[in-house]
CSV table of C-alpha atoms and ligand atoms in Angstrom, one decimal:
chain,number,residue,atom,x,y,z
O,333,UNK,CA,0.0,0.0,0.0
O,334,UNK,CA,2.8,2.4,1.0
O,335,UNK,CA,4.5,1.4,-2.3
O,336,UNK,CA,1.4,2.3,-4.3
O,337,UNK,CA,1.2,5.6,-2.5
O,338,UNK,CA,4.8,6.5,-3.2
O,339,UNK,CA,4.3,5.5,-6.9
O,340,UNK,CA,1.2,7.7,-7.1
O,341,UNK,CA,3.1,10.6,-5.4
O,342,UNK,CA,5.9,10.2,-7.9
O,343,UNK,CA,3.5,10.2,-10.9
O,344,UNK,CA,1.8,13.4,-9.6
O,345,UNK,CA,5.2,15.1,-9.1
O,346,UNK,CA,6.3,13.9,-12.6
O,347,UNK,CA,3.1,15.2,-14.2
O,348,UNK,CA,3.4,18.6,-12.5
O,349,UNK,CA,7.1,18.9,-13.6
O,350,UNK,CA,6.2,17.9,-17.2
O,351,UNK,CA,3.5,20.6,-17.3
O,352,UNK,CA,6.1,23.1,-16.0
O,353,UNK,CA,8.5,22.0,-18.8
O,354,UNK,CA,5.7,22.6,-21.4
O,355,UNK,CA,5.0,26.0,-19.9
O,356,UNK,CA,8.7,26.8,-20.0
O,357,UNK,CA,8.9,25.9,-23.7
O,358,UNK,CA,5.7,28.0,-24.4
O,359,UNK,CA,7.2,31.0,-22.6
O,360,UNK,CA,10.5,30.9,-24.6
O,361,UNK,CA,8.5,30.6,-27.8
O,362,UNK,CA,6.2,33.5,-26.8
O,363,UNK,CA,9.2,35.7,-25.9
O,364,UNK,CA,10.2,35.5,-29.6
O,365,UNK,CA,7.2,37.6,-30.2
O,366,UNK,CA,6.5,36.2,-33.7
O,367,UNK,CA,3.0,35.2,-34.8
O,368,UNK,CA,4.4,33.0,-37.5
O,369,UNK,CA,6.5,31.0,-35.0
O,370,UNK,CA,3.7,30.9,-32.4
O,371,UNK,CA,1.1,29.6,-34.9
O,372,UNK,CA,3.3,26.9,-36.3
O,373,UNK,CA,4.6,25.9,-32.8
O,374,UNK,CA,0.9,25.6,-31.6
O,375,UNK,CA,0.3,22.7,-34.0
O,376,UNK,CA,3.0,20.6,-32.5
O,377,UNK,CA,2.1,17.8,-30.1
O,378,UNK,CA,4.6,17.5,-27.2
O,379,UNK,CA,4.6,13.7,-27.5
O,380,UNK,CA,5.7,11.3,-24.8
O,381,UNK,CA,8.4,13.5,-23.3
O,382,UNK,CA,10.6,10.5,-22.7
O,383,UNK,CA,13.8,12.5,-22.4
O,384,UNK,CA,12.2,14.8,-19.8
O,385,UNK,CA,10.9,11.7,-17.8
O,386,UNK,CA,14.4,10.4,-17.8
O,387,UNK,CA,15.9,13.6,-16.6
O,388,UNK,CA,13.3,13.9,-13.8
O,389,UNK,CA,13.9,10.3,-12.8
O,390,UNK,CA,17.7,10.8,-12.5
O,391,UNK,CA,17.8,14.4,-11.1
O,392,UNK,CA,14.9,14.1,-8.8
O,393,UNK,CA,14.6,10.4,-7.6
O,394,UNK,CA,14.4,11.6,-4.0
O,395,UNK,CA,11.0,13.2,-4.7
O,396,UNK,CA,9.4,10.0,-3.6
O,397,UNK,CA,10.8,10.2,-0.1
O,398,UNK,CA,10.6,13.9,0.4
O,399,UNK,CA,7.1,14.6,-0.8
O,400,UNK,CA,4.8,14.5,2.2
O,401,UNK,CA,2.3,16.7,4.0
O,402,UNK,CA,4.9,18.9,5.7
O,403,UNK,CA,7.2,19.2,2.6
O,404,UNK,CA,7.4,22.7,0.9
O,405,UNK,CA,5.2,23.2,-2.2
O,406,UNK,CA,7.8,21.5,-4.2
O,407,UNK,CA,10.4,19.3,-2.5
O,408,UNK,CA,12.9,20.3,-5.2
O,409,UNK,CA,12.8,24.0,-4.6
O,410,UNK,CA,15.3,24.1,-1.8
O,411,UNK,CA,17.9,21.8,-3.3
O,412,UNK,CA,21.0,23.5,-4.7
O,413,UNK,CA,22.0,22.6,-8.3
O,414,UNK,CA,25.1,23.0,-10.4
O,415,UNK,CA,23.7,25.6,-12.8
O,416,UNK,CA,24.1,29.3,-11.9
O,417,UNK,CA,21.7,30.7,-9.3
O,418,UNK,CA,18.8,28.3,-10.1
O,419,UNK,CA,17.1,25.9,-7.7
O,420,UNK,CA,17.3,22.2,-8.6
O,421,UNK,CA,13.6,22.3,-9.6
O,422,UNK,CA,14.3,25.3,-12.0
O,423,UNK,CA,17.4,23.6,-13.4
O,424,UNK,CA,15.5,20.4,-14.1
O,425,UNK,CA,12.7,22.2,-15.8
O,426,UNK,CA,15.0,24.2,-17.9
O,427,UNK,CA,17.2,21.3,-18.9
O,428,UNK,CA,14.1,19.2,-19.8
O,429,UNK,CA,12.8,22.2,-21.9
O,430,UNK,CA,16.1,22.6,-23.7
O,431,UNK,CA,16.2,18.9,-24.6
O,432,UNK,CA,12.5,18.9,-25.7
O,433,UNK,CA,13.2,21.9,-28.0
O,434,UNK,CA,16.2,20.1,-29.5
O,435,UNK,CA,14.2,16.9,-30.0
O,436,UNK,CA,11.4,18.9,-31.5
O,437,UNK,CA,13.8,20.7,-33.9
O,438,UNK,CA,15.3,17.4,-35.0
O,439,UNK,CA,11.9,15.9,-35.8
O,440,UNK,CA,10.9,19.1,-37.7
O,441,UNK,CA,14.0,18.6,-39.9
O,442,UNK,CA,13.6,14.8,-40.1
O,443,UNK,CA,10.0,15.2,-41.3
O,444,UNK,CA,11.2,17.4,-44.1
O,445,UNK,CA,13.9,14.9,-45.0
O,446,UNK,CA,11.4,12.0,-44.9
O,447,UNK,CA,8.6,14.0,-46.6
O,448,UNK,CA,6.4,12.9,-43.6
O,449,UNK,CA,2.8,14.0,-43.5
O,450,UNK,CA,2.0,13.4,-39.8
O,451,UNK,CA,3.9,13.5,-36.5
O,452,UNK,CA,2.6,12.6,-33.0
O,453,UNK,CA,-0.9,12.3,-34.4
O,454,UNK,CA,-1.0,15.7,-35.9
O,455,UNK,CA,-0.4,17.0,-39.4
O,456,UNK,CA,3.4,17.6,-39.6
O,457,UNK,CA,4.6,21.2,-39.8
O,458,UNK,CA,6.2,20.6,-43.2
O,459,UNK,CA,2.9,19.2,-44.5
O,460,UNK,CA,0.9,22.1,-43.0
O,461,UNK,CA,3.2,25.1,-43.6
O,462,UNK,CA,5.8,23.8,-46.2
O,463,UNK,CA,9.3,22.6,-46.0
O,464,UNK,CA,10.9,26.0,-45.8
O,465,UNK,CA,8.9,27.1,-42.8
O,466,UNK,CA,9.5,23.7,-41.0
O,467,UNK,CA,13.2,24.0,-41.5
O,468,UNK,CA,13.4,27.5,-40.2
O,469,UNK,CA,11.1,26.7,-37.2
O,470,UNK,CA,13.5,23.9,-36.4
O,471,UNK,CA,16.4,26.3,-36.6
O,472,UNK,CA,14.6,28.7,-34.2
O,473,UNK,CA,13.9,26.0,-31.6
O,474,UNK,CA,17.4,24.6,-31.8
O,475,UNK,CA,19.1,28.0,-31.5
O,476,UNK,CA,16.8,29.0,-28.7
O,477,UNK,CA,17.7,25.8,-26.8
O,478,UNK,CA,21.4,26.5,-27.2
O,479,UNK,CA,21.0,30.1,-25.9
O,480,UNK,CA,19.3,28.7,-22.8
O,481,UNK,CA,22.0,26.0,-22.5
O,482,UNK,CA,24.5,28.8,-21.8
O,483,UNK,CA,23.0,29.1,-18.3
O,484,UNK,CA,24.3,25.7,-17.4
O,485,UNK,CA,27.9,24.6,-16.5
O,486,UNK,CA,30.2,24.3,-19.5
O,487,UNK,CA,30.4,20.5,-18.9
O,488,UNK,CA,26.7,20.1,-19.2
O,489,UNK,CA,26.5,22.5,-22.2
O,490,UNK,CA,29.3,20.5,-24.0
O,491,UNK,CA,27.7,17.1,-23.4
O,492,UNK,CA,24.4,18.3,-24.9
O,493,UNK,CA,26.0,20.2,-27.8
O,494,UNK,CA,28.2,17.2,-28.7
O,495,UNK,CA,25.1,15.0,-28.8
O,496,UNK,CA,23.4,17.3,-31.3
O,497,UNK,CA,26.5,17.0,-33.6
O,498,UNK,CA,26.1,13.2,-33.2
O,499,UNK,CA,22.4,13.2,-34.1
O,500,UNK,CA,23.1,15.3,-37.2
O,501,UNK,CA,25.9,12.9,-38.2
O,502,UNK,CA,23.6,10.0,-37.7
O,503,UNK,CA,20.9,11.6,-39.8
O,504,UNK,CA,23.3,12.4,-42.6
O,505,UNK,CA,24.4,8.8,-42.7
O,506,UNK,CA,20.8,7.6,-42.5
O,507,UNK,CA,20.1,9.7,-45.7
O,508,UNK,CA,23.3,8.6,-47.4
O,509,UNK,CA,22.5,4.9,-46.9
O,510,UNK,CA,18.9,5.3,-48.0
O,511,UNK,CA,19.9,5.3,-51.7
O,512,UNK,CA,20.2,1.5,-51.8
O,513,UNK,CA,19.6,-1.4,-49.4
O,514,UNK,CA,22.5,-1.5,-46.9
O,515,UNK,CA,23.0,-4.9,-45.1
O,516,UNK,CA,25.8,-4.0,-42.7
O,517,UNK,CA,24.6,-4.3,-39.1
O,518,UNK,CA,27.5,-2.3,-37.7
O,519,UNK,CA,26.5,0.7,-39.9
O,520,UNK,CA,22.9,0.3,-38.8
O,521,UNK,CA,23.9,0.3,-35.1
O,522,UNK,CA,26.2,3.3,-35.7
O,523,UNK,CA,23.4,5.3,-37.3
O,524,UNK,CA,21.0,4.4,-34.5
O,525,UNK,CA,23.6,5.3,-31.8
O,526,UNK,CA,24.1,8.7,-33.3
O,527,UNK,CA,20.6,9.7,-34.5
O,528,UNK,CA,18.7,8.5,-31.5
O,529,UNK,CA,20.7,7.1,-28.6
O,530,UNK,CA,23.2,10.1,-28.4
O,531,UNK,CA,20.5,12.6,-27.2
O,532,UNK,CA,19.1,10.1,-24.7
O,533,UNK,CA,22.6,9.5,-23.4
O,534,UNK,CA,23.4,13.2,-23.1
O,535,UNK,CA,20.0,13.9,-21.4
O,536,UNK,CA,20.8,11.2,-18.8
O,537,UNK,CA,24.4,12.3,-18.4
O,538,UNK,CA,23.5,16.0,-18.1
O,539,UNK,CA,20.8,15.1,-15.4
O,540,UNK,CA,23.4,13.1,-13.5
O,541,UNK,CA,26.0,16.0,-13.7
O,542,UNK,CA,23.3,18.3,-12.4
O,543,UNK,CA,23.0,16.4,-9.2
O,544,UNK,CA,26.5,15.0,-8.9
O,545,UNK,CA,25.6,11.4,-9.6
O,546,UNK,CA,27.5,8.7,-11.6
O,547,UNK,CA,27.5,10.4,-15.0
O,548,UNK,CA,29.2,7.6,-16.9
O,549,UNK,CA,26.7,5.0,-15.6
O,550,UNK,CA,23.7,7.2,-16.5
O,551,UNK,CA,25.2,7.9,-20.0
O,552,UNK,CA,25.5,4.2,-20.6
O,553,UNK,CA,21.9,3.7,-19.4
O,554,UNK,CA,20.7,6.4,-21.8
O,555,UNK,CA,22.8,5.1,-24.7
O,556,UNK,CA,21.5,1.5,-24.4
O,557,UNK,CA,17.9,2.7,-23.8
O,558,UNK,CA,18.2,4.8,-27.0
O,559,UNK,CA,19.4,1.8,-29.0
O,560,UNK,CA,16.4,-0.2,-27.8
O,561,UNK,CA,14.0,2.8,-28.4
O,562,UNK,CA,15.0,3.1,-32.1
O,563,UNK,CA,14.9,-0.7,-32.7
O,564,UNK,CA,11.4,-0.8,-31.2
O,565,UNK,CA,10.5,2.3,-33.4
O,566,UNK,CA,11.8,0.5,-36.5
O,567,UNK,CA,9.7,-2.6,-35.5
O,568,UNK,CA,6.6,-0.6,-34.9
O,569,UNK,CA,7.0,1.1,-38.3
O,570,UNK,CA,6.4,-2.4,-39.8
O,571,UNK,CA,3.9,-3.9,-37.3
O,572,UNK,CA,1.5,-1.0,-36.4
O,573,UNK,CA,-0.9,1.1,-38.5
O,574,UNK,CA,-0.6,4.9,-39.2
O,575,UNK,CA,-3.4,5.7,-36.7
O,576,UNK,CA,-1.8,3.9,-33.8
O,577,UNK,CA,1.6,5.3,-34.6
O,578,UNK,CA,0.5,8.9,-35.1
O,579,UNK,CA,2.9,9.0,-38.1
O,580,UNK,CA,3.0,7.2,-41.4
O,581,UNK,CA,3.4,3.4,-41.1
O,582,UNK,CA,5.8,1.4,-43.4
O,583,UNK,CA,7.6,4.7,-44.0
O,584,UNK,CA,11.1,3.2,-43.6
O,585,UNK,CA,10.9,1.0,-46.6
O,586,UNK,CA,9.3,3.7,-48.6
O,587,UNK,CA,12.2,6.0,-47.7
O,588,UNK,CA,14.7,3.2,-48.5
O,589,UNK,CA,15.8,2.9,-44.8
O,590,UNK,CA,17.4,-0.5,-44.1
O,591,UNK,CA,16.3,-1.1,-40.5
O,592,UNK,CA,17.1,-4.1,-38.3
O,593,UNK,CA,14.3,-6.4,-39.3
O,594,UNK,CA,15.1,-6.0,-43.0
O,595,UNK,CA,18.8,-6.4,-42.4
O,596,UNK,CA,18.3,-9.6,-40.4
O,597,UNK,CA,15.8,-11.0,-43.0
O,598,UNK,CA,18.3,-10.3,-45.9
O,599,UNK,CA,21.1,-12.2,-44.0
O,600,UNK,CA,18.9,-15.3,-43.8
O,601,UNK,CA,17.7,-15.5,-47.4
O,602,UNK,CA,19.3,-17.7,-50.1
O,603,UNK,CA,20.8,-15.9,-53.2
O,604,UNK,CA,17.6,-16.1,-55.3
O,605,UNK,CA,15.4,-14.8,-52.5
O,606,UNK,CA,18.0,-12.1,-51.8
O,607,UNK,CA,17.6,-10.9,-55.4
O,608,UNK,CA,13.9,-10.8,-55.1
O,609,UNK,CA,14.1,-9.0,-51.8
O,610,UNK,CA,16.4,-6.3,-53.3
O,611,UNK,CA,14.1,-5.8,-56.2
O,612,UNK,CA,11.1,-5.4,-54.0
O,613,UNK,CA,13.0,-3.1,-51.5
O,614,UNK,CA,14.0,-0.9,-54.3
O,615,UNK,CA,10.7,-0.5,-56.0
O,616,UNK,CA,8.7,-0.2,-52.7
O,617,UNK,CA,5.3,-0.2,-54.4
O,618,UNK,CA,2.4,-1.7,-52.5
O,619,UNK,CA,2.8,-5.2,-54.1
O,620,UNK,CA,6.6,-5.2,-53.3
O,621,UNK,CA,6.0,-4.1,-49.8
O,622,UNK,CA,3.3,-6.8,-49.4
O,623,UNK,CA,5.8,-9.4,-50.6
O,624,UNK,CA,8.5,-8.3,-48.2
O,625,UNK,CA,5.9,-8.3,-45.4
O,626,UNK,CA,5.1,-11.9,-46.3
O,627,UNK,CA,8.9,-12.8,-46.2
O,628,UNK,CA,9.1,-11.1,-42.7
O,629,UNK,CA,6.1,-13.1,-41.5
O,630,UNK,CA,7.6,-16.4,-42.7
O,631,UNK,CA,10.8,-15.7,-40.8
O,632,UNK,CA,11.4,-15.0,-37.1
O,633,UNK,CA,13.2,-11.7,-37.5
O,634,UNK,CA,10.5,-9.5,-35.9
O,635,UNK,CA,10.8,-11.6,-32.7
O,636,UNK,CA,14.6,-11.6,-33.0
O,637,UNK,CA,14.6,-7.8,-33.4
O,638,UNK,CA,12.5,-7.4,-30.3
O,639,UNK,CA,14.9,-9.7,-28.4
O,640,UNK,CA,17.8,-7.5,-29.5
O,641,UNK,CA,16.0,-4.5,-28.1
O,642,UNK,CA,15.4,-6.3,-24.9
O,643,UNK,CA,19.1,-7.1,-24.7
O,644,UNK,CA,19.9,-3.4,-25.0
O,645,UNK,CA,17.4,-2.7,-22.2
O,646,UNK,CA,19.1,-5.4,-20.0
O,647,UNK,CA,22.5,-3.6,-20.6
O,648,UNK,CA,20.9,-0.2,-19.8
O,649,UNK,CA,19.6,-1.6,-16.5
O,650,UNK,CA,22.9,-3.3,-15.7
O,651,UNK,CA,24.8,-0.1,-16.0
O,652,UNK,CA,22.7,1.6,-13.2
O,653,UNK,CA,21.9,-1.4,-11.1
O,654,UNK,CA,23.9,0.1,-8.2
O,655,UNK,CA,21.8,3.2,-8.3
O,656,UNK,CA,18.6,1.3,-7.4
O,657,UNK,CA,16.3,3.6,-9.3
O,658,UNK,CA,13.0,1.8,-9.8
O,659,UNK,CA,11.6,4.6,-11.9
O,660,UNK,CA,14.3,4.2,-14.5
O,661,UNK,CA,13.7,0.4,-14.5
O,662,UNK,CA,10.0,1.0,-15.3
O,663,UNK,CA,10.8,3.6,-18.0
O,664,UNK,CA,13.1,1.0,-19.7
O,665,UNK,CA,10.6,-1.9,-19.4
O,666,UNK,CA,7.6,0.3,-20.7
O,667,UNK,CA,9.6,1.2,-23.7
O,668,UNK,CA,9.7,-2.4,-24.9
O,669,UNK,CA,6.0,-2.9,-24.5
O,670,UNK,CA,4.8,0.3,-26.2
O,671,UNK,CA,2.8,0.2,-29.4
O,672,UNK,CA,3.4,3.7,-30.7
C,1061,LIG,C1,14.0,10.2,-36.5
C,1061,LIG,O1,14.4,9.2,-37.3
C,1061,LIG,C2,15.1,11.3,-36.5
C,1061,LIG,C3,16.0,11.5,-35.5
C,1061,LIG,C4,16.0,10.6,-34.4
C,1061,LIG,C5,17.0,12.5,-35.6
C,1061,LIG,C6,16.9,13.5,-36.7
C,1061,LIG,C7,18.1,14.5,-36.6
C,1061,LIG,C8,18.2,15.5,-37.5
C,1061,LIG,C9,17.3,15.8,-38.6
C,1061,LIG,C10,19.3,16.5,-37.2
C,1061,LIG,C11,18.8,17.7,-36.5
C,1061,LIG,C12,19.7,18.7,-36.3
C,1061,LIG,C13,19.5,19.8,-35.5
C,1061,LIG,C14,20.6,20.8,-35.4
C,1061,LIG,C15,18.4,20.0,-34.6
C,1061,LIG,P1,13.3,8.3,-38.1
C,1061,LIG,O2,13.0,9.0,-39.4
C,1061,LIG,O3,13.9,6.9,-38.2
C,1061,LIG,O4,12.1,8.2,-37.1
C,1061,LIG,P2,10.6,8.6,-37.3
C,1061,LIG,O5,9.9,7.4,-37.7
C,1061,LIG,O6,10.1,9.1,-35.9
C,1061,LIG,O7,10.5,9.7,-38.3
C,1062,LIG,MG1,11.5,10.2,-40.0
């Protein structure tokens, strides 16, 4: 019973902090005083805020034990942080808002690159306002986030800045290897590490630095969690419909992206079937996609891909086992079971 109560208290505190993060993003956008920016930004759905949940779980795990009837309005308010002049609560909210803006900027650019029509259940900004506006809105969010990052220690600023370089490098390779099927698992893992895992790793590391926790352990947690996250994302692209996903289903094959299930399938085919697969992958019309889906269904590569994601989750949890953070364990396990 006591456990249920503390879980509920944590959830309430997390929800309150997530609302404050959204309000912080809204305030920064409003301060730009641009009706163009505000009207485009208003169409964006905040999504799951996974990176913020991670930062909160790392930088504020003691919330569970400190939140009680006699605690101040927020138990975080009085705790000193490593960023200049801010309480830990303010630092956590600002760090989360910075990461959410960077994540949002990267998706705005990614949707232009992928010609996506929807994102997080809404019409994507590129589809609603055009590619040029979507790119520039991404630039505005990204540069705003970096201006705010200057309020943090140079170590935290560097960790976050380097991960944005990594995600751009990952994306550029993702595009380069989309011209033809690429069957090299090492290349796939490198792209995933850069384009997705790097920002989760830097979010976790920055949160740990903020509160003087084991930064390397949390970085390893974020990195492995990010690998699992993208692998599950690549699986859901194949197994879920557009409505459930909130973004176009089967988009990867249409964009020529060689994701884990396709790479594992290709490795198991004989030479004739390999030839047929390559032909279907390249044309990516509805009959070809249906044929590849049949090949996937006949194999066990979807289950195998999920097992690989689970192995990354296991590694993530191993790296922070000594920290005994049950919230981070549930974030990791929920990620495997998600359907969008
Ligand atoms: C989604 O991949 C995309 C990313 C995880 C990263 C995209 C990064 C950039 C475009 C670089 C951004 C640079 C700056 C400076 C902000 P996906 O297409 O596989 O996933 P999806 O199905 O969600 O679209
Ligand atoms: Mg995309």
